[in-house]
Coordinates of C-alpha atoms in Angstrom, one line a residue:
M1 CA 15.8 4.8 7.0
G2 CA 17.9 1.7 7.1
F3 CA 15.4 -1.1 6.6
V4 CA 15.0 -0.7 2.8
P5 CA 17.9 -2.5 1.1
E6 CA 20.1 -0.9 -1.6
L7 CA 18.0 -2.5 -4.4
G8 CA 14.9 -0.7 -3.1
K9 CA 16.7 2.7 -3.4
S10 CA 16.3 2.5 -7.2
L11 CA 12.5 2.5 -7.0
P12 CA 10.7 5.8 -7.5
P13 CA 9.8 7.5 -4.2
P14 CA 6.1 7.2 -3.1
S15 CA 4.0 10.3 -3.0
V16 CA 4.2 12.4 0.1
A17 CA 0.4 12.0 0.7
N18 CA -0.1 8.3 0.7
R19 CA -2.6 6.2 2.6
N20 CA -0.1 5.0 5.2
S21 CA 1.2 8.5 5.9
V22 CA -2.3 10.0 6.2
W23 CA -3.6 7.2 8.4
L24 CA -0.6 7.1 10.8
A25 CA -0.6 10.9 11.0
G26 CA -4.2 10.7 12.1
V27 CA -3.3 8.1 14.6
G28 CA -0.6 10.3 16.0
W29 CA -2.9 13.3 16.3
C30 CA -5.6 11.2 18.0
S31 CA -3.1 9.8 20.4
A32 CA -2.1 13.3 21.4
M33 CA -5.7 14.2 21.8
L34 CA -6.4 11.1 23.9
H35 CA -3.4 11.9 26.1
N36 CA -4.9 15.4 26.7
A37 CA -8.3 13.9 27.5
I38 CA -6.9 11.4 30.0
N39 CA -5.0 14.1 31.8
H40 CA -8.2 16.3 32.0
R41 CA -6.9 19.0 29.7
P42 CA -8.8 20.7 26.9
P43 CA -8.2 18.1 24.1
I44 CA -7.8 20.5 21.1
K45 CA -6.2 23.6 22.7
A46 CA -3.7 22.0 25.1
G47 CA -0.3 20.7 23.9
V48 CA -0.6 21.9 20.3
H49 CA 3.2 21.4 19.9
R50 CA 2.7 17.7 21.0
Q51 CA -0.1 17.3 18.5
I52 CA 2.1 18.6 15.7
L53 CA 5.0 16.4 16.8
F54 CA 2.9 13.2 16.9
T55 CA 1.3 14.0 13.6
T56 CA 4.7 14.6 12.0
I57 CA 6.2 11.4 13.5
G58 CA 3.2 9.4 12.2
W59 CA 3.6 10.9 8.8
F60 CA 7.3 10.1 8.7
I61 CA 6.7 6.4 9.8
G62 CA 3.9 6.0 7.2
Y63 CA 6.0 7.3 4.4
H64 CA 8.9 4.9 5.2
L65 CA 6.4 2.0 5.6
T66 CA 5.1 2.8 2.1
K67 CA 8.7 2.8 0.8
Y68 CA 9.3 -0.7 2.3
E69 CA 5.9 -1.9 1.1
N70 CA 6.7 -0.8 -2.5
Y71 CA 10.1 -2.5 -2.3
T72 CA 8.5 -5.8 -1.0
F73 CA 5.9 -5.8 -3.8
A74 CA 8.6 -4.9 -6.5
K75 CA 10.7 -7.8 -5.2
L76 CA 7.8 -10.2 -5.4
D77 CA 6.9 -9.0 -8.9
R78 CA 10.6 -9.5 -10.0
D79 CA 10.7 -13.0 -8.6
M80 CA 7.4 -13.9 -10.2
N81 CA 8.4 -12.6 -13.6
E82 CA 11.8 -14.5 -13.4
Y83 CA 9.9 -17.7 -12.6
I84 CA 7.6 -17.2 -15.6
K85 CA 10.7 -16.7 -17.8
L86 CA 12.3 -19.8 -16.5
H87 CA 9.2 -22.0 -16.9
P88 CA 7.4 -20.9 -20.1
E89 CA 5.8 -24.4 -20.5
E90 CA 3.6 -23.8 -17.4
F91 CA 2.4 -20.5 -18.7
A92 CA 1.4 -21.2 -22.3
A93 CA -0.7 -18.6 -24.1
K94 CA -4.4 -19.5 -24.2
E95 CA -6.3 -19.8 -27.4
K96 CA -8.2 -16.5 -28.0
K97 CA -11.9 -16.8 -28.5
T98 CA -14.4 -14.3 -29.7
F99 CA -17.3 -13.2 -27.6
A100 CA -19.8 -15.1 -29.8
E101 CA -17.9 -18.3 -29.2
I102 CA -18.2 -17.9 -25.4
V103 CA -21.9 -16.9 -25.2
E104 CA -24.7 -19.4 -25.9
P105 CA -27.0 -18.6 -28.9
F106 CA -29.9 -16.4 -27.9
H107 CA -33.4 -17.7 -28.7
P108 CA -36.2 -15.4 -27.5
V109 CA -39.2 -17.1 -25.8
R110 CA -42.5 -15.5 -26.5

């Protein structure tokens, strides 16, 4: 697909079974079933080839949407890390405290 820039091609590919693919494949299958129901055909038995086609198209679109989503998040992470490197004074390390210093002393009441 052409909507992921060249920088996005260096990212690892998403898994074949991801949430977008599964969800959009289900939407494609349900749309084929709805089309059968609207035209008064048996929803599951009629147009099996169309059901498979819509499911495959939904899976394909979901896979490429996941690729674009991964590219967008990687770009945002890269920009954020670059900003942190350029402005270290805004992101000073905090003083580490032990758990005993954070929690108030415990005095049981009897």
